Structure formats: structure tokens, C-alpha cells
Tab-separated table of C-alpha atoms in Angstrom:
chain	number	residue	atom	x	y	z
A	13	SER	CA	-3.385	39.512	-35.324
A	14	VAL	CA	-1.289	37.215	-35.455
A	15	ILE	CA	-2.221	33.623	-36.197
A	16	SER	CA	0.033	30.214	-35.667
A	17	LEU	CA	0.892	28.311	-37.575
A	18	ALA	CA	-1.144	25.169	-37.328
A	19	GLN	CA	-3.982	27.519	-38.242
A	20	VAL	CA	-1.666	28.674	-41.058
A	21	LEU	CA	-1.307	25.254	-41.896
A	22	ASP	CA	-5.123	24.599	-41.456
A	23	LEU	CA	-6.128	27.223	-43.960
A	24	HIS	CA	-3.188	25.659	-47.052
A	25	MET	CA	-5.404	22.247	-45.930
A	26	ALA	CA	-8.861	23.944	-46.490
A	27	SER	CA	-7.580	25.960	-49.578
A	28	HIS	CA	-7.317	23.571	-52.147
A	29	ASP	CA	-7.686	19.637	-52.005
A	30	PRO	CA	-4.827	18.089	-51.043
A	31	THR	CA	-6.087	14.511	-52.043
A	32	GLN	CA	-5.010	15.409	-55.403
A	33	LEU	CA	-1.857	14.011	-56.492
A	34	ASN	CA	0.014	16.267	-58.759
A	35	ARG	CA	-2.966	17.991	-59.874
A	36	GLN	CA	-5.391	21.145	-58.304
A	37	GLY	CA	-8.600	21.353	-60.890
A	38	VAL	CA	-7.647	22.230	-64.102
A	39	ASP	CA	-4.146	21.946	-63.055
A	40	VAL	CA	-1.602	18.991	-63.577
A	41	GLY	CA	1.966	18.033	-63.079
A	42	THR	CA	4.542	18.500	-60.403
A	43	GLN	CA	4.378	22.013	-59.629
A	44	TYR	CA	0.522	21.227	-58.468
A	45	ARG	CA	1.463	18.552	-55.911
A	46	SER	CA	0.174	20.058	-52.282
A	47	ILE	CA	3.675	19.946	-49.990
A	48	ILE	CA	4.219	21.597	-46.952
A	49	LEU	CA	7.870	22.304	-46.532
A	50	TYR	CA	9.474	22.961	-43.569
A	51	SER	CA	12.842	24.184	-41.630
A	52	SER	CA	12.181	23.252	-37.901
A	53	ASP	CA	11.707	19.866	-36.155
A	54	GLN	CA	9.053	22.256	-34.876
A	55	GLN	CA	7.823	22.980	-38.130
A	56	ARG	CA	7.215	19.419	-39.335
A	57	THR	CA	5.523	18.223	-36.235
A	58	GLU	CA	2.428	20.262	-36.802
A	59	ALA	CA	2.823	20.414	-40.973
A	60	LEU	CA	2.582	16.591	-40.062
A	61	GLU	CA	-0.342	17.684	-37.296
A	62	ALA	CA	-2.386	18.972	-40.525
A	63	VAL	CA	-2.135	16.835	-42.737
A	64	ALA	CA	-3.237	14.063	-39.892
A	65	ARG	CA	-6.298	16.891	-39.763
A	66	ALA	CA	-7.020	17.055	-42.927
A	67	GLN	CA	-7.162	13.646	-43.808
A	68	GLU	CA	-9.577	13.126	-40.796
A	69	GLU	CA	-12.230	16.207	-42.500
A	70	LYS	CA	-11.952	15.275	-46.054
A	71	GLY	CA	-10.546	11.577	-45.923
A	72	SER	CA	-13.805	10.876	-45.830
A	73	ARG	CA	-17.260	11.875	-47.622
A	74	LYS	CA	-19.903	11.040	-49.098
A	75	PHE	CA	-21.045	10.811	-53.429
A	76	LEU	CA	-24.158	12.206	-54.041
A	77	GLY	CA	-24.776	13.160	-50.015
A	78	LEU	CA	-25.316	9.439	-49.633
A	79	ILE	CA	-22.744	6.104	-50.490
A	80	PRO	CA	-19.703	6.991	-48.218
A	81	ILE	CA	-16.239	7.077	-49.639
A	82	GLN	CA	-12.095	7.245	-48.904
A	83	SER	CA	-10.282	10.234	-49.784
A	84	GLU	CA	-6.485	9.464	-48.338
A	85	VAL	CA	-5.269	13.084	-48.336
A	86	VAL	CA	-1.314	12.902	-50.359
A	87	THR	CA	0.002	16.314	-49.118
A	88	GLN	CA	3.679	15.994	-48.892
A	89	VAL	CA	5.773	17.057	-46.152
A	90	GLN	CA	9.753	17.947	-46.294
A	91	PRO	CA	12.406	19.584	-45.424
A	92	LEU	CA	12.868	22.690	-46.521
A	93	GLU	CA	16.424	22.386	-48.597
A	94	GLN	CA	16.572	25.695	-50.383
A	95	PHE	CA	14.116	28.580	-51.079
A	96	TRP	CA	13.189	29.466	-54.971
A	97	PRO	CA	11.501	32.881	-54.982
A	98	ALA	CA	8.289	33.602	-57.398
A	99	GLU	CA	9.356	34.807	-60.684
A	100	SER	CA	8.126	38.970	-60.079
A	101	TYR	CA	5.096	38.512	-61.745
A	102	HIS	CA	3.813	35.229	-60.414
A	103	GLN	CA	3.833	37.395	-56.906
A	104	ASP	CA	0.532	39.144	-55.872
A	105	TYR	CA	-0.546	37.299	-59.000
A	106	TYR	CA	-4.831	37.917	-57.553
A	107	ALA	CA	-3.844	41.386	-55.832
A	108	LYS	CA	-2.324	42.829	-59.307
A	109	ASN	CA	-4.787	40.165	-61.924
A	110	PRO	CA	-7.814	40.450	-59.956
A	111	TYR	CA	-9.991	40.662	-63.838
A	112	ASP	CA	-7.185	38.110	-65.371
A	113	ARG	CA	-9.409	34.752	-66.461
A	114	TYR	CA	-7.086	32.712	-64.118
A	115	SER	CA	-8.339	34.670	-61.411
A	116	VAL	CA	-11.644	34.892	-61.741
A	117	VAL	CA	-11.986	31.106	-62.582
A	118	ASN	CA	-9.553	29.445	-59.847
A	119	ILE	CA	-8.987	31.682	-57.370
A	120	ALA	CA	-11.761	34.196	-56.775
A	121	PRO	CA	-14.920	30.816	-55.534
A	122	LYS	CA	-12.057	29.708	-53.865
A	123	LEU	CA	-11.607	32.717	-51.440
A	124	ARG	CA	-15.883	32.988	-51.741
A	125	SER	CA	-16.637	28.816	-51.021
A	126	ASN	CA	-17.857	28.210	-47.918
A	127	THR	CA	-14.622	26.002	-46.343
A	128	ILE	CA	-12.367	29.309	-47.331
A	129	ARG	CA	-15.076	31.096	-44.978
A	130	ALA	CA	-15.761	29.152	-42.196
A	131	LYS	CA	-12.008	28.382	-41.972
A	132	ILE	CA	-11.490	32.397	-41.822
A	133	LYS	CA	-13.981	32.760	-39.318
A	134	GLU	CA	-13.426	30.113	-36.858
A	135	ILE	CA	-9.383	31.249	-37.260
A	136	GLU	CA	-10.643	35.359	-35.930
A	137	ALA	CA	-12.826	33.546	-32.807
A	138	GLN	CA	-9.606	31.488	-32.350
A	139	THR	CA	-7.479	34.530	-32.081
A	140	SER	CA	-9.965	37.031	-30.507
A	141	ALA	CA	-11.213	35.440	-27.668
A	142	PRO	CA	-9.274	36.169	-24.558
């Protein structure tokens, strides 16, 4: 099946914490920022809509399940200026290194998370609907 850009963006937003500025878990630095790069006005519009959906979903949380806290989605939406392919050792990293410490500690838990599984099931239901 083919999935829409909106579905890809929603999965992207579910796969990390878009409220962390220049950080994802223990990884810190601008290279870990949450960003969506677009190459057309339509992609820009869809990216901004995805950020708004994420803000609605992730922006209001409860500490200890009781105390409301507000978190702002800090995902940047910027025009793609130049595409830089990742170094070869980063390409298909998890597929090539499933037992690497980084894969076991960071990637595998994300793939097993209820958030990701729910989002994938939602996308599957949307793409299989008549």
C-alpha cells in the first residue's frame, strides 16, 4: 500500500518527542532537533498541519497522571535547501546493527512502544479501508 505524506509525518511525530529542543533522550545537540524539511508549498502545508496535530496530541500531558503540564512542540518546518545523504554506516543502521548497544537501548524500545504500534495500526486501517 501507499501511505500519504500526512501519515508519514504523523508517524514521524509519534516516533520521537517533538517537545524536546535539540535533544532526543540522552542524545543532545542541534543534530538531534526535531525538523521537517519541505520542497513544495503543499509539503509545507502538510508539515505545519502535522505539527498542529502533534501539538494537540502531545502538547497537553499530565505529570504522574494528575497534574496538567503544557509542552510546546518545537519541531522546525523549513525549506529543504540541499539534500545530504547520510554516511554509509548510518544508512539502514538498525537493519544492519540490530544488536548494537544504541539499537538495543534506543531504537528497539521505540519500535515496540505502544505509541508507535497504535500509530501503525491506525495507518494500516486507513490504507486498507475501501
